CSV table of C-alpha atoms in Angstrom, one decimal:
chain,number,residue,atom,x,y,z
R,81,MET,CA,-11.7,37.7,-17.2
R,82,ARG,CA,-7.7,36.2,-17.6
R,83,ASN,CA,-4.6,38.7,-17.7
R,84,PHE,CA,-3.4,37.2,-21.3
R,85,ILE,CA,0.0,39.5,-20.8
R,86,ALA,CA,0.6,37.3,-17.8
R,87,LEU,CA,0.8,34.4,-19.0
R,88,GLU,CA,3.9,31.9,-19.2
R,89,GLU,CA,2.6,30.2,-22.3
R,90,LYS,CA,0.3,31.9,-25.0
R,91,GLY,CA,0.1,29.5,-27.8
R,92,SER,CA,-2.1,27.5,-27.0
R,93,VAL,CA,-4.4,30.1,-26.4
R,94,ARG,CA,-4.3,31.8,-29.4
R,95,GLU,CA,-5.1,28.3,-31.0
R,96,PHE,CA,-8.7,28.5,-29.6
R,97,ILE,CA,-8.9,32.2,-29.9
R,98,ALA,CA,-7.8,31.7,-34.2
R,99,ASN,CA,-10.4,28.6,-33.4
R,100,ASP,CA,-13.2,31.1,-32.2
R,101,LEU,CA,-12.4,33.6,-35.1
R,102,ASN,CA,-13.1,30.9,-37.7
R,103,ASN,CA,-16.2,29.7,-36.1
R,104,ALA,CA,-17.5,33.5,-36.2
R,105,GLY,CA,-17.1,33.6,-39.6
R,106,LEU,CA,-13.4,35.1,-40.0
R,107,ARG,CA,-11.7,33.5,-42.4
R,108,ILE,CA,-8.0,32.0,-41.1
R,109,ASP,CA,-6.2,29.7,-43.1
R,110,THR,CA,-4.4,27.1,-40.3
R,111,ASN,CA,-2.2,25.7,-42.3
R,112,LYS,CA,-0.8,29.1,-42.6
R,113,TYR,CA,-1.2,30.7,-39.1
R,114,ARG,CA,2.1,31.8,-38.3
R,115,ASN,CA,1.7,33.7,-41.0
R,116,ILE,CA,-1.0,35.2,-39.5
R,117,ILE,CA,0.2,35.5,-36.0
R,118,ILE,CA,3.8,36.8,-36.5
R,119,ASN,CA,4.2,40.5,-37.8
R,120,GLN,CA,4.0,41.4,-41.2
R,121,PRO,CA,7.1,43.6,-43.0
R,122,SER,CA,5.7,46.4,-44.4
R,123,PRO,CA,5.5,46.5,-48.9
R,124,HIS,CA,6.3,50.0,-48.4
R,125,ILE,CA,9.5,51.0,-46.6
R,126,THR,CA,11.5,53.4,-49.0
R,127,ASN,CA,15.3,53.2,-49.4
R,128,ASN,CA,15.8,56.6,-47.1
R,129,SER,CA,14.2,54.5,-43.9
R,130,LYS,CA,16.7,51.7,-44.1
R,131,GLN,CA,19.0,54.4,-44.6
R,132,GLN,CA,17.9,56.0,-41.4
R,133,HIS,CA,18.1,52.8,-39.1
R,134,GLN,CA,21.4,51.9,-40.6
R,135,HIS,CA,22.7,55.4,-39.5
R,136,GLY,CA,21.9,54.2,-35.7
R,137,SER,CA,17.9,55.6,-35.8
R,138,ARG,CA,16.8,54.8,-32.2
R,139,VAL,CA,12.9,56.1,-32.1
R,140,PHE,CA,12.2,57.0,-36.0
R,141,ASN,CA,12.1,54.2,-38.9
R,142,VAL,CA,12.8,51.5,-36.5
R,143,PRO,CA,11.1,48.2,-35.7
R,144,LEU,CA,9.3,48.1,-31.9
R,145,HIS,CA,11.7,44.9,-31.1
R,146,GLN,CA,14.8,47.3,-31.5
R,147,MET,CA,13.2,50.1,-29.4
R,148,ASP,CA,15.3,51.3,-25.5
R,149,THR,CA,12.1,50.1,-23.4
R,150,ILE,CA,11.2,49.9,-20.1
R,151,SER,CA,8.9,48.6,-17.6
R,152,VAL,CA,5.7,49.8,-16.1
R,153,LYS,CA,3.0,49.1,-14.6
R,154,VAL,CA,-0.4,49.9,-16.1
R,155,ASP,CA,-4.2,48.7,-13.7
R,156,ASN,CA,-2.1,45.4,-12.6
R,157,ILE,CA,-1.2,45.0,-16.2
R,158,ASP,CA,3.2,44.7,-16.5
R,159,LEU,CA,3.9,46.0,-19.6
R,160,THR,CA,7.5,46.6,-21.7
R,161,VAL,CA,6.9,49.9,-23.9
R,162,PRO,CA,9.9,52.2,-25.7
R,163,ILE,CA,11.4,54.1,-23.2
R,164,PHE,CA,10.3,57.2,-25.8
R,165,LEU,CA,6.7,56.8,-25.3
R,166,ARG,CA,6.5,56.5,-21.4
R,167,TRP,CA,8.2,60.1,-22.3
R,168,CYS,CA,5.9,61.6,-24.5
R,169,PHE,CA,3.1,60.6,-22.7
R,170,ASP,CA,4.5,62.1,-19.4
R,171,CYS,CA,5.1,65.4,-20.8
R,172,ILE,CA,2.0,65.1,-22.3
R,173,ARG,CA,-0.3,64.5,-18.7
R,174,ARG,CA,1.0,67.5,-17.7
R,175,SER,CA,-1.0,69.6,-19.7
R,176,ILE,CA,-4.0,67.0,-20.8
R,177,LYS,CA,-7.0,69.1,-20.2
R,178,HIS,CA,-5.6,71.1,-23.1
R,179,GLU,CA,-8.2,72.0,-25.3
R,180,GLY,CA,-7.7,69.9,-28.8
R,181,LEU,CA,-4.2,67.5,-27.7
R,182,PHE,CA,-3.3,66.0,-30.8
R,183,ARG,CA,-6.0,67.5,-32.9
R,184,LYS,CA,-4.1,71.0,-32.7
R,185,SER,CA,-1.3,70.5,-34.5
R,186,GLY,CA,2.6,71.6,-33.5
R,187,GLY,CA,5.2,73.8,-35.2
R,188,SER,CA,6.5,71.9,-37.9
R,189,GLN,CA,10.3,73.5,-37.5
R,190,ARG,CA,9.9,72.6,-33.3
R,191,VAL,CA,9.1,69.3,-34.3
R,192,LYS,CA,11.9,68.2,-36.4
R,193,GLU,CA,14.1,69.7,-33.6
R,194,LEU,CA,12.9,67.6,-30.9
R,195,MET,CA,13.3,64.5,-33.0
R,196,ALA,CA,16.5,65.2,-34.1
R,197,ARG,CA,17.7,65.8,-29.8
R,198,ILE,CA,16.1,62.6,-29.3
R,199,GLU,CA,17.8,60.4,-32.1
R,200,ASP,CA,21.2,62.4,-31.2
R,201,GLY,CA,21.2,62.8,-27.2
R,202,PRO,CA,19.0,61.6,-24.4
R,203,LEU,CA,15.7,60.0,-25.1
R,204,THR,CA,14.1,62.0,-22.8
R,205,PRO,CA,14.9,65.3,-23.9
R,206,SER,CA,13.9,68.1,-21.2
R,207,LEU,CA,11.6,70.8,-23.4
R,208,SER,CA,12.9,74.0,-24.6
R,209,PRO,CA,10.5,77.3,-23.3
R,210,SER,CA,9.5,77.4,-26.5
R,211,ASN,CA,8.1,73.7,-26.6
R,212,THR,CA,4.2,73.8,-26.8
R,213,VAL,CA,2.2,69.8,-25.6
R,214,PHE,CA,1.4,69.9,-29.3
R,215,ASP,CA,5.1,69.7,-30.2
R,216,VAL,CA,4.7,66.6,-28.1
R,217,CYS,CA,1.4,65.0,-29.7
R,218,SER,CA,2.2,65.9,-33.2
R,219,LEU,CA,6.0,63.5,-32.0
R,220,PHE,CA,4.0,61.3,-31.4
R,221,LYS,CA,1.7,61.2,-34.1
R,222,GLU,CA,5.0,61.4,-36.2
R,223,PHE,CA,6.6,58.3,-34.2
R,224,LEU,CA,3.5,56.4,-35.3
R,225,ARG,CA,3.6,57.2,-39.1
R,226,ARG,CA,7.6,56.1,-39.0
R,227,LEU,CA,7.2,52.6,-37.5
R,228,THR,CA,8.8,51.0,-40.1
R,229,TYR,CA,6.0,47.7,-39.3
R,230,PRO,CA,2.5,49.5,-38.7
R,231,LEU,CA,1.8,48.8,-34.8
R,232,ILE,CA,-1.6,46.8,-35.8
R,233,THR,CA,0.1,44.7,-37.6
R,234,TYR,CA,-1.1,44.2,-41.9
R,235,PRO,CA,-2.8,40.9,-41.0
R,236,LEU,CA,-4.8,41.6,-38.1
R,237,GLN,CA,-6.0,44.5,-39.7
R,238,ASP,CA,-7.3,42.6,-42.3
R,239,LEU,CA,-8.9,40.7,-39.7
R,240,LEU,CA,-10.7,43.9,-37.5
R,241,LEU,CA,-12.4,45.4,-41.3
R,242,ASP,CA,-13.7,42.5,-42.2
R,243,CYS,CA,-15.1,42.3,-38.3
R,244,PHE,CA,-16.6,45.7,-38.9
R,245,SER,CA,-18.0,45.1,-42.3
R,246,MET,CA,-19.9,41.9,-41.0
R,247,ARG,CA,-23.9,43.4,-40.6
R,248,SER,CA,-24.6,39.6,-38.7
R,249,LEU,CA,-22.8,40.6,-35.6
R,250,THR,CA,-24.3,43.1,-32.9
R,251,SER,CA,-22.2,45.9,-31.0
R,252,ASP,CA,-21.0,44.1,-28.0
R,253,LYS,CA,-20.2,41.0,-30.5
R,254,LYS,CA,-17.9,43.1,-32.7
R,255,VAL,CA,-16.4,44.5,-29.5
R,256,ASP,CA,-15.2,40.8,-28.1
R,257,ILE,CA,-14.3,39.5,-31.3
R,258,TYR,CA,-11.5,43.3,-31.8
R,259,LEU,CA,-9.9,42.6,-28.6
R,260,ASN,CA,-10.0,38.8,-29.6
R,261,ILE,CA,-7.9,39.5,-32.8
R,262,LEU,CA,-5.7,41.9,-30.7
R,263,LEU,CA,-4.2,39.2,-28.8
R,264,LEU,CA,-3.1,37.7,-31.9
R,265,LEU,CA,-0.5,40.8,-32.0
R,266,PRO,CA,3.6,40.5,-31.3
R,267,ASP,CA,4.0,41.2,-28.1
R,268,GLU,CA,6.3,44.2,-28.8
R,269,HIS,CA,3.3,45.6,-30.3
R,270,LEU,CA,0.0,44.5,-28.3
R,271,HIS,CA,2.2,45.9,-25.1
R,272,ALA,CA,2.6,49.3,-27.4
R,273,LEU,CA,-1.0,49.2,-28.1
R,274,ILE,CA,-2.0,48.7,-24.4
R,275,TYR,CA,0.3,51.5,-23.7
R,276,ILE,CA,-0.9,53.8,-26.3
R,277,LEU,CA,-5.5,53.4,-26.3
R,278,ARG,CA,-4.7,53.3,-22.3
R,279,PHE,CA,-3.4,56.8,-22.4
R,280,LEU,CA,-6.3,58.0,-25.0
R,281,HIS,CA,-8.9,56.4,-23.2
R,282,GLU,CA,-7.1,58.6,-20.0
R,283,ILE,CA,-7.4,61.5,-21.9
R,284,THR,CA,-11.1,61.6,-23.0
R,285,LEU,CA,-11.7,61.4,-19.2
R,286,ASN,CA,-10.7,64.9,-19.2
R,287,GLU,CA,-13.1,65.8,-22.3
R,288,ARG,CA,-15.3,68.2,-20.1
R,289,ASP,CA,-11.9,70.7,-20.7
R,290,ASN,CA,-9.5,69.6,-23.6
R,291,LYS,CA,-12.9,68.4,-25.9
R,292,MET,CA,-11.2,65.5,-27.0
R,293,ASN,CA,-13.4,62.6,-27.4
R,294,ALA,CA,-13.3,59.3,-28.3
R,295,LYS,CA,-14.2,59.9,-31.9
R,296,ASN,CA,-12.2,63.3,-32.0
R,297,LEU,CA,-8.9,61.3,-30.8
R,298,ALA,CA,-9.6,58.1,-33.4
R,299,ILE,CA,-10.2,60.8,-36.4
R,300,CYS,CA,-6.9,62.2,-35.3
R,301,VAL,CA,-4.6,59.4,-34.0
R,302,GLY,CA,-6.3,56.5,-35.7
R,303,PRO,CA,-4.3,56.7,-39.1
R,304,GLY,CA,-1.0,56.1,-37.2
R,305,ILE,CA,-2.3,53.3,-35.0
R,306,MET,CA,-4.0,51.1,-38.3
R,307,ARG,CA,-1.8,52.7,-41.1
R,308,THR,CA,-4.1,50.4,-44.1
R,309,VAL,CA,-2.2,51.2,-47.4
R,310,VAL,CA,-4.2,51.1,-50.5
R,311,GLU,CA,-2.2,49.1,-53.7
R,312,GLY,CA,1.0,51.3,-54.9
R,313,LYS,CA,0.1,54.1,-52.5
R,314,ALA,CA,2.0,54.7,-49.2
R,315,SER,CA,-0.1,56.0,-46.3
R,316,ILE,CA,-3.4,56.5,-48.6
R,317,MET,CA,-6.6,55.5,-47.4
R,318,THR,CA,-9.6,55.5,-49.6
R,319,GLU,CA,-12.2,57.3,-48.1
R,320,GLN,CA,-14.2,54.6,-47.2
R,321,CYS,CA,-11.3,53.2,-45.3
R,322,ALA,CA,-10.9,55.9,-43.6
R,323,THR,CA,-13.9,56.1,-42.3
R,324,SER,CA,-13.5,52.2,-40.5
R,325,VAL,CA,-10.6,52.5,-39.1
R,326,SER,CA,-11.7,55.7,-37.4
R,327,ASP,CA,-14.9,53.7,-36.6
R,328,ILE,CA,-12.4,50.9,-34.8
R,329,VAL,CA,-10.8,52.8,-33.6
R,330,GLU,CA,-13.4,54.7,-31.5
R,331,THR,CA,-14.2,51.4,-30.2
R,332,LEU,CA,-10.6,50.5,-28.8
R,333,ILE,CA,-10.1,53.7,-27.3
R,334,ILE,CA,-13.9,53.3,-25.5
R,335,ASN,CA,-12.4,50.0,-24.3
R,336,ALA,CA,-8.9,50.2,-23.4
R,337,THR,CA,-9.5,48.8,-20.0
R,338,LYS,CA,-10.7,45.3,-21.9
R,339,ILE,CA,-7.4,45.1,-23.6
R,340,GLY,CA,-4.6,42.4,-23.0
R,341,TYR,CA,-7.8,40.3,-21.0
R,342,VAL,CA,-8.7,36.8,-22.2
R,343,ALA,CA,-12.2,34.8,-21.6
R,344,GLU,CA,-12.0,32.4,-19.1
R,345,SER,CA,-13.6,30.0,-20.7
R,346,VAL,CA,-10.7,30.4,-23.5
R,347,TYR,CA,-8.1,29.8,-20.9
R,348,GLU,CA,-9.8,26.8,-19.6
R,349,ARG,CA,-9.6,25.4,-22.9
R,350,SER,CA,-6.2,26.0,-23.8
R,351,GLN,CA,-4.8,24.3,-20.5
R,352,MET,CA,-7.3,21.7,-21.2
R,353,LEU,CA,-4.9,21.1,-24.3
R,354,LEU,CA,-1.8,21.5,-22.9
R,355,GLU,CA,-2.9,18.2,-20.3
R,356,MET,CA,-3.5,16.4,-23.0
R,357,ARG,CA,-0.7,17.2,-24.8
R,358,GLN,CA,1.7,16.4,-21.7
R,359,LYS,CA,-0.2,13.5,-21.4
R,360,GLU,CA,0.4,12.3,-24.6
R,361,ALA,CA,4.2,13.1,-24.6
R,362,VAL,CA,4.8,10.6,-21.6
R,363,PRO,CA,3.4,7.3,-23.4
R,364,ASN,CA,5.4,8.5,-26.8
R,365,ALA,CA,8.5,9.0,-24.8
R,366,ASP,CA,7.8,5.3,-23.6
R,367,GLU,CA,7.4,4.3,-27.0
R,368,SER,CA,10.1,5.6,-28.4
R,369,PHE,CA,12.7,4.1,-25.7
R,370,ALA,CA,11.3,0.6,-27.0
R,371,MET,CA,11.3,0.8,-30.5
R,372,GLU,CA,15.1,1.7,-30.1
R,373,ASN,CA,15.9,-2.0,-28.5
R,374,GLY,CA,13.1,-3.5,-30.0
R,375,ILE,CA,11.0,-3.6,-27.1
R,376,GLU,CA,7.0,-4.1,-27.0
R,377,ASN,CA,5.0,-3.6,-23.1
R,378,GLY,CA,8.9,-4.2,-21.3
R,379,ILE,CA,11.1,-6.6,-21.0
R,380,ASN,CA,8.4,-9.5,-19.7
R,381,THR,CA,6.3,-9.1,-22.7
R,382,GLY,CA,8.8,-10.7,-24.8
R,383,LYS,CA,7.8,-9.5,-28.2
R,384,ILE,CA,9.6,-7.6,-30.9
R,385,ASN,CA,7.6,-4.0,-30.9
R,386,ASP,CA,5.5,-3.4,-33.6
R,387,PRO,CA,5.6,0.5,-35.0
R,388,ALA,CA,1.2,-0.2,-36.4
R,389,ASN,CA,0.7,-1.1,-32.4
R,390,ALA,CA,2.6,2.0,-31.2
R,391,LYS,CA,0.9,3.9,-33.3
R,392,LYS,CA,-2.7,2.5,-31.8
R,393,ARG,CA,-1.3,2.7,-28.3
R,394,ARG,CA,-1.3,6.3,-28.9
R,395,SER,CA,-4.6,6.6,-30.4
R,396,GLY,CA,-6.1,5.0,-27.7
R,397,SER,CA,-4.8,7.1,-25.2
R,398,VAL,CA,-5.2,10.6,-27.1
R,399,LYS,CA,-9.4,9.6,-27.1
R,400,GLU,CA,-9.3,8.3,-23.3
R,401,PHE,CA,-8.1,11.3,-22.8
R,402,LEU,CA,-10.4,12.9,-24.9
R,403,VAL,CA,-13.3,11.7,-23.1
R,404,HIS,CA,-12.0,12.6,-19.9
R,405,MET,CA,-11.7,16.0,-20.8
R,406,THR,CA,-15.1,15.5,-22.3
R,407,ASN,CA,-16.7,14.3,-18.9
R,408,ARG,CA,-15.1,17.3,-16.9
R,409,LEU,CA,-16.3,19.8,-18.5
R,410,ARG,CA,-20.4,18.3,-19.0
R,411,ARG,CA,-19.8,18.2,-15.1
R,412,ARG,CA,-19.3,21.3,-15.5
R,413,SER,CA,-21.5,23.0,-17.8
R,414,GLY,CA,-24.5,21.2,-16.3
R,415,SER,CA,-27.9,22.3,-18.1
R,416,ASN,CA,-26.4,25.3,-20.1
R,417,ASN,CA,-26.6,24.8,-23.5
R,418,ASP,CA,-23.7,27.3,-24.8
R,419,SER,CA,-21.5,25.5,-22.6
R,420,ARG,CA,-22.5,22.3,-24.0
R,421,ASP,CA,-21.9,23.5,-27.1
R,422,GLN,CA,-18.6,24.7,-25.9
R,423,THR,CA,-17.7,21.4,-24.9
R,424,ASN,CA,-18.2,20.1,-28.5
R,425,ALA,CA,-16.3,22.6,-30.0
R,426,PHE,CA,-13.5,21.8,-27.8
R,427,LEU,CA,-14.0,18.1,-28.9
R,428,ASP,CA,-13.3,19.1,-32.4
R,429,GLN,CA,-10.6,21.5,-31.6
R,430,SER,CA,-9.2,19.2,-29.8
R,431,GLY,CA,-9.0,16.7,-32.0
R,432,LYS,CA,-7.8,18.4,-34.8
R,433,LEU,CA,-5.0,20.2,-33.0
R,434,SER,CA,-3.7,16.6,-31.6
R,435,SER,CA,-3.6,15.7,-35.4
R,436,SER,CA,-1.7,18.7,-36.5
R,437,HIS,CA,0.4,19.0,-33.5
R,438,THR,CA,2.3,15.0,-34.9
R,439,ARG,CA,2.7,16.9,-37.8
R,440,GLU,CA,4.7,19.9,-35.9
R,441,HIS,CA,1.9,22.3,-37.0
R,442,ARG,CA,1.9,24.2,-33.6
R,443,TYR,CA,3.8,28.0,-34.4
R,444,HIS,CA,6.9,27.7,-32.2
R,445,TYR,CA,8.9,31.0,-30.0
R,446,GLN,CA,12.3,30.9,-31.1
R,447,GLN,CA,14.0,33.2,-29.1
R,448,ASN,CA,15.7,35.9,-31.5
R,449,SER,CA,12.1,36.1,-33.1
R,450,ILE,CA,10.8,39.7,-34.0
R,451,SER,CA,6.7,38.0,-33.4
R,452,GLY,CA,7.6,38.5,-29.6
R,453,HIS,CA,5.5,36.1,-28.5
R,454,CYS,CA,8.4,34.5,-25.9
R,455,LEU,CA,8.4,38.4,-24.4
R,456,SER,CA,8.4,37.8,-20.5
R,457,SER,CA,6.6,40.7,-18.4
R,458,SER,CA,8.6,42.4,-15.6
R,459,SER,CA,6.8,43.7,-12.6
R,460,SER,CA,9.2,46.6,-12.0
R,461,SER,CA,8.4,49.7,-13.1
R,462,THR,CA,11.8,51.4,-13.5
R,463,THR,CA,14.1,48.7,-15.0
R,464,THR,CA,15.2,49.4,-18.5
R,465,THR,CA,16.5,47.1,-21.0
R,466,LYS,CA,17.8,46.9,-24.9
R,467,ARG,CA,16.4,45.1,-27.8
R,468,LYS,CA,19.5,44.4,-29.8
R,469,SER,CA,17.9,41.6,-32.2
R,470,SER,CA,18.2,42.7,-36.1
R,471,ASP,CA,16.9,39.7,-37.5
R,472,ASP,CA,13.8,40.0,-39.7
R,473,PRO,CA,11.7,37.1,-39.0
R,474,ASN,CA,8.2,38.5,-40.8
R,475,GLY,CA,7.3,36.0,-43.4
R,476,GLY,CA,5.3,37.6,-47.2
R,477,ASN,CA,4.2,41.1,-47.2
R,478,SER,CA,0.4,41.8,-46.6
R,479,LYS,CA,-1.0,45.0,-48.7
R,480,ARG,CA,-4.9,45.9,-48.5
R,481,GLY,CA,-6.0,47.0,-52.4
């Protein structure tokens, strides 16, 4: 498995993940691919939430990309997460063996006072003698509920729930698909989700004392992680949907140490795609120069450039490269039927992506985008950063009926 967080170029990997999800029976409209990946705005943002955000709220009712963050290292994965999250988990970790973490509620008045202290003062306040670990657990759950956009965005919640309902898939196959779906999250959301699920997994390792296994934690925290809504009723789940969400989150907690990694086969295919595009770029640049100067194949040919010929040359070069990649894959695969199927899938997908690339079908990464796909991971465990962007690049709403 390859560390997905550490990859400098994630776009081509995400393209193949989307293709594999399509092949598994999950419908992703590639013409609207960017809308699947980019974080979708909540259809139920209240006026009160907007007002608090405008008045300087730093943690609650704020998008993840606008929070003060810190770099942390979790099992060789460099993550950038809100400072508030690390403070929360540090407080809870000191009492990790207390029975009923996240199940027992903290004092409502004490939780409100903690919220006010965090918004008005330091993001990592000292707890008063009257505060309990359950106050901090309740504060964390309130943080999830008040996120402007849910931790797992609405389009990807739909994919997770669709996968959960597919009876033709084995449990192991569903886990693999869940892990791939999460890699399509905006980077801020993916980093925070990994950090949260790893911590919840850590709590389950102390189940003998705290009585909190993955199932219990999923029931308590799942509705905040997957904030699915019923049409016209914010924060309300049907009983069936709540059960599905709980089962999915339980699976994610159990497999938390696998989140953030991509299969080596997907990574290799993405690198071949990048090689192909880089190889296309060089002759295309030469042809552009020739067309501008009315020359074809250099000054020695004496022929006037014909755009039709240029198109044929481009097509030929792509086909030659695909043949090269096919032979390369087949040499690796030998007699392995699965690898041969993967080779054929690569050829099909490469043709589609090559064609769509000329129409700018690839989604693009802009530094001012909330999607966070251009976020770079830091190896420092203490560096803090301030995310100042207030732009909302989210396109379209997604509701669960």
